[in-house]
Structures are given as C-alpha cells and as structure tokens.
Amino acid sequence: QVQLVGSGGGLVQAGGSLRLSCAASGRTFNIYGMGWFRQAPGKEREFVAAINWSGGSTYYADYADSVKGRFTISRDNIKKTVSLQMNNLKPEDTAVYYCAVSLRSKGGKTAREYDYWGQGTQVTVSS
C-alpha cells in the first residue's frame, strides 16, 4: 500500500499563489505516476495535473486546460513528494485538492487510473 499526506492549502486572494505538497510513504517503488485532482462543492472530481514518477530525470507532465500556464506540477523522488505550484489563482480554483498515485500509468487524466488518494486539502480563493 501507499500512504499519501497532503499539505499546503489555505485561503488566498485572487491573483495570489499557493503551493501544495503531497508526501508518499509505503510501497512507493510501485508508483508509475502521480496526479492532482480537485472537487468543488456540488461538482464532480476533476483532473488538474499529473506527472510521471519513474523515468529518472525525464519528466512528463500534463495539465487541465483550465490551469495551463498557471499551475506547475513537480516531483522529488528522493523526498518522495509531489508538489503543485499554483499561481494567478482564480475564485473558480476554489476546491478540495487531492493528490493521487497510480501503480499502472504514468499520469492519466481520469480518477479511475489512480489507486491511492490523499485526504484532500482545502484551497479557497477570494475575489
């Protein structure tokens, strides 16, 4: 099993920045990819960003269109963390953000491709 602990959420004004982090522990050698999803009240969970975990220094990252150019996903295989730098935040970015791990794909866009999930961290952007 893989355990994930997310941190870094909070309240920020529109245009501000936040950095989310997610620490993985357990059977991390099985990880292929990691991702971030978010869920706003009354809405379905949606893909935000994903990155490959294996592959050494070769990075493959993917983003939802709504966050491209504003969010950056990164990983640290030594510290076993994945981070999401969020800049120029908008009120519509308000949601609970979840990190997730896939043991099967390098970083897919659908929740069903992921096997373990963090507890979620609240991000609130005020206008």
PDB file of C-alpha atoms in Angstrom:
ATOM      1  CA  GLN A   1       0.000   0.000   0.000  1.00  0.00           C
ATOM      2  CA  VAL A   2       0.911   3.641  -0.453  1.00  0.00           C
ATOM      3  CA  GLN A   3       0.008   6.356   2.017  1.00  0.00           C
ATOM      4  CA  LEU A   4      -0.334   9.974   0.934  1.00  0.00           C
ATOM      5  CA  VAL A   5      -0.395  13.059   3.120  1.00  0.00           C
ATOM      6  CA  GLY A   6      -1.205  16.374   1.519  1.00  0.00           C
ATOM      7  CA  SER A   7      -0.491  19.856   2.854  1.00  0.00           C
ATOM      8  CA  GLY A   8      -0.301  23.492   1.875  1.00  0.00           C
ATOM      9  CA  GLY A   9      -3.878  24.551   1.277  1.00  0.00           C
ATOM     10  CA  GLY A  10      -5.389  27.730   2.610  1.00  0.00           C
ATOM     11  CA  LEU A  11      -7.147  30.984   1.847  1.00  0.00           C
ATOM     12  CA  VAL A  12      -5.719  33.392  -0.721  1.00  0.00           C
ATOM     13  CA  GLN A  13      -6.943  36.363  -2.694  1.00  0.00           C
ATOM     14  CA  ALA A  14      -7.439  36.173  -6.434  1.00  0.00           C
ATOM     15  CA  GLY A  15      -4.145  36.580  -8.223  1.00  0.00           C
ATOM     16  CA  GLY A  16      -2.211  35.049  -5.354  1.00  0.00           C
ATOM     17  CA  SER A  17      -0.226  31.844  -5.119  1.00  0.00           C
ATOM     18  CA  LEU A  18      -0.234  28.660  -3.096  1.00  0.00           C
ATOM     19  CA  ARG A  19       1.942  25.574  -3.132  1.00  0.00           C
ATOM     20  CA  LEU A  20       0.507  22.158  -2.349  1.00  0.00           C
ATOM     21  CA  SER A  21       2.669  19.214  -1.399  1.00  0.00           C
ATOM     22  CA  CYS A  22       1.981  15.529  -1.058  1.00  0.00           C
ATOM     23  CA  ALA A  23       4.282  13.077   0.681  1.00  0.00           C
ATOM     24  CA  ALA A  24       4.176   9.413  -0.220  1.00  0.00           C
ATOM     25  CA  SER A  25       5.183   6.526   2.012  1.00  0.00           C
ATOM     26  CA  GLY A  26       4.873   2.768   1.964  1.00  0.00           C
ATOM     27  CA  ARG A  27       5.382   0.778  -1.247  1.00  0.00           C
ATOM     28  CA  THR A  28       6.483   3.770  -3.295  1.00  0.00           C
ATOM     29  CA  PHE A  29       8.683   1.675  -5.578  1.00  0.00           C
ATOM     30  CA  ASN A  30       5.486   0.568  -7.350  1.00  0.00           C
ATOM     31  CA  ILE A  31       4.456   4.102  -8.307  1.00  0.00           C
ATOM     32  CA  TYR A  32       4.265   4.970 -12.005  1.00  0.00           C
ATOM     33  CA  GLY A  33       2.616   8.357 -11.844  1.00  0.00           C
ATOM     34  CA  MET A  34       1.151  10.938  -9.514  1.00  0.00           C
ATOM     35  CA  GLY A  35      -1.598  13.421 -10.040  1.00  0.00           C
ATOM     36  CA  TRP A  36      -3.677  16.178  -8.535  1.00  0.00           C
ATOM     37  CA  PHE A  37      -7.445  16.356  -8.751  1.00  0.00           C
ATOM     38  CA  ARG A  38      -9.911  18.787  -7.242  1.00  0.00           C
ATOM     39  CA  GLN A  39     -13.532  18.795  -6.256  1.00  0.00           C
ATOM     40  CA  ALA A  40     -15.652  21.882  -5.754  1.00  0.00           C
ATOM     41  CA  PRO A  41     -18.957  21.770  -3.837  1.00  0.00           C
ATOM     42  CA  GLY A  42     -21.667  20.222  -5.941  1.00  0.00           C
ATOM     43  CA  LYS A  43     -19.277  19.232  -8.703  1.00  0.00           C
ATOM     44  CA  GLU A  44     -17.527  16.076  -9.746  1.00  0.00           C
ATOM     45  CA  ARG A  45     -13.873  15.485  -9.042  1.00  0.00           C
ATOM     46  CA  GLU A  46     -11.801  16.804 -11.928  1.00  0.00           C
ATOM     47  CA  PHE A  47      -8.271  16.343 -13.175  1.00  0.00           C
ATOM     48  CA  VAL A  48      -5.781  19.138 -12.527  1.00  0.00           C
ATOM     49  CA  ALA A  49      -2.275  17.867 -13.303  1.00  0.00           C
ATOM     50  CA  ALA A  50      -0.200  14.694 -13.489  1.00  0.00           C
ATOM     51  CA  ILE A  51       3.436  13.716 -13.718  1.00  0.00           C
ATOM     52  CA  ASN A  52       5.360  10.514 -14.213  1.00  0.00           C
ATOM     53  CA  TRP A  53       7.101   9.108 -11.148  1.00  0.00           C
ATOM     54  CA  SER A  54       9.524   6.710 -12.786  1.00  0.00           C
ATOM     55  CA  GLY A  55      11.839   7.663 -15.636  1.00  0.00           C
ATOM     56  CA  GLY A  56      14.614   9.353 -13.715  1.00  0.00           C
ATOM     57  CA  SER A  57      15.221  12.910 -14.864  1.00  0.00           C
ATOM     58  CA  THR A  58      12.747  12.645 -17.737  1.00  0.00           C
ATOM     59  CA  TYR A  59       9.572  14.464 -16.862  1.00  0.00           C
ATOM     60  CA  TYR A  60       6.216  14.007 -18.485  1.00  0.00           C
ATOM     61  CA  ALA A  61       3.596  16.385 -17.178  1.00  0.00           C
ATOM     62  CA  ASP A  62       0.050  17.073 -18.242  1.00  0.00           C
ATOM     63  CA  TYR A  63      -2.418  19.734 -17.196  1.00  0.00           C
ATOM     64  CA  ALA A  64      -6.078  20.535 -17.443  1.00  0.00           C
ATOM     65  CA  ASP A  65      -6.711  23.354 -19.896  1.00  0.00           C
ATOM     66  CA  SER A  66      -8.134  25.488 -17.106  1.00  0.00           C
ATOM     67  CA  VAL A  67      -4.794  25.567 -15.228  1.00  0.00           C
ATOM     68  CA  LYS A  68      -2.229  25.522 -18.035  1.00  0.00           C
ATOM     69  CA  GLY A  69       0.233  28.339 -17.694  1.00  0.00           C
ATOM     70  CA  ARG A  70      -0.739  28.952 -14.066  1.00  0.00           C
ATOM     71  CA  PHE A  71      -0.042  25.657 -12.287  1.00  0.00           C
ATOM     72  CA  THR A  72       3.157  23.628 -12.277  1.00  0.00           C
ATOM     73  CA  ILE A  73       3.480  20.053 -11.033  1.00  0.00           C
ATOM     74  CA  SER A  74       6.835  18.718  -9.906  1.00  0.00           C
ATOM     75  CA  ARG A  75       8.247  15.721  -8.074  1.00  0.00           C
ATOM     76  CA  ASP A  76      11.148  14.854  -5.836  1.00  0.00           C
ATOM     77  CA  ASN A  77      11.839  11.137  -5.951  1.00  0.00           C
ATOM     78  CA  ILE A  78      14.339  11.298  -3.106  1.00  0.00           C
ATOM     79  CA  LYS A  79      11.938  13.038  -0.738  1.00  0.00           C
ATOM     80  CA  LYS A  80       9.029  11.085  -2.277  1.00  0.00           C
ATOM     81  CA  THR A  81       6.930  14.173  -2.721  1.00  0.00           C
ATOM     82  CA  VAL A  82       4.870  15.719  -5.481  1.00  0.00           C
ATOM     83  CA  SER A  83       4.050  19.405  -5.444  1.00  0.00           C
ATOM     84  CA  LEU A  84       1.637  21.704  -7.206  1.00  0.00           C
ATOM     85  CA  GLN A  85       2.650  25.350  -7.528  1.00  0.00           C
ATOM     86  CA  MET A  86      -0.456  27.403  -8.188  1.00  0.00           C
ATOM     87  CA  ASN A  87      -0.050  30.970  -9.430  1.00  0.00           C
ATOM     88  CA  ASN A  88      -2.539  33.598 -10.500  1.00  0.00           C
ATOM     89  CA  LEU A  89      -5.283  31.816  -8.605  1.00  0.00           C
ATOM     90  CA  LYS A  90      -8.895  32.494  -9.510  1.00  0.00           C
ATOM     91  CA  PRO A  91     -12.086  32.092  -7.449  1.00  0.00           C
ATOM     92  CA  GLU A  92     -13.039  29.164  -9.685  1.00  0.00           C
ATOM     93  CA  ASP A  93      -9.953  27.321  -8.420  1.00  0.00           C
ATOM     94  CA  THR A  94     -11.656  27.017  -5.036  1.00  0.00           C
ATOM     95  CA  ALA A  95     -11.962  23.315  -4.214  1.00  0.00           C
ATOM     96  CA  VAL A  96     -10.628  20.479  -2.146  1.00  0.00           C
ATOM     97  CA  TYR A  97      -7.443  19.287  -3.811  1.00  0.00           C
ATOM     98  CA  TYR A  98      -6.455  15.627  -3.731  1.00  0.00           C
ATOM     99  CA  CYS A  99      -3.155  14.034  -4.623  1.00  0.00           C
ATOM    100  CA  ALA A 100      -3.229  10.541  -6.030  1.00  0.00           C
ATOM    101  CA  VAL A 101      -0.895   7.747  -7.019  1.00  0.00           C
ATOM    102  CA  SER A 102      -1.115   5.395  -9.963  1.00  0.00           C
ATOM    103  CA  LEU A 103       0.543   1.997 -10.000  1.00  0.00           C
ATOM    104  CA  ARG A 104      -0.464   1.470 -13.617  1.00  0.00           C
ATOM    105  CA  SER A 105       0.021   4.620 -15.680  1.00  0.00           C
ATOM    106  CA  LYS A 106       2.479   7.496 -15.882  1.00  0.00           C
ATOM    107  CA  GLY A 107      -0.122  10.089 -15.166  1.00  0.00           C
ATOM    108  CA  GLY A 108      -3.615   9.806 -16.529  1.00  0.00           C
ATOM    109  CA  LYS A 109      -6.463  12.283 -16.574  1.00  0.00           C
ATOM    110  CA  THR A 110      -9.155  10.064 -15.133  1.00  0.00           C
ATOM    111  CA  ALA A 111      -9.664   9.211 -11.488  1.00  0.00           C
ATOM    112  CA  ARG A 112     -10.082   5.503 -12.225  1.00  0.00           C
ATOM    113  CA  GLU A 113      -6.431   5.316 -13.304  1.00  0.00           C
ATOM    114  CA  TYR A 114      -5.306   6.096  -9.765  1.00  0.00           C
ATOM    115  CA  ASP A 115      -5.014   3.614  -6.936  1.00  0.00           C
ATOM    116  CA  TYR A 116      -4.384   5.600  -3.766  1.00  0.00           C
ATOM    117  CA  TRP A 117      -5.605   9.012  -2.668  1.00  0.00           C
ATOM    118  CA  GLY A 118      -4.604  11.595  -0.105  1.00  0.00           C
ATOM    119  CA  GLN A 119      -7.046  13.056   2.374  1.00  0.00           C
ATOM    120  CA  GLY A 120      -7.594  16.314   0.487  1.00  0.00           C
ATOM    121  CA  THR A 121      -6.630  19.872   1.312  1.00  0.00           C
ATOM    122  CA  GLN A 122      -8.892  22.914   1.013  1.00  0.00           C
ATOM    123  CA  VAL A 123      -7.966  25.768  -1.296  1.00  0.00           C
ATOM    124  CA  THR A 124     -10.153  28.870  -1.136  1.00  0.00           C
ATOM    125  CA  VAL A 125      -9.641  31.821  -3.463  1.00  0.00           C
ATOM    126  CA  SER A 126     -11.500  35.001  -2.614  1.00  0.00           C
ATOM    127  CA  SER A 127     -12.429  37.584  -5.213  1.00  0.00           C
TER     128      SER A 127
END
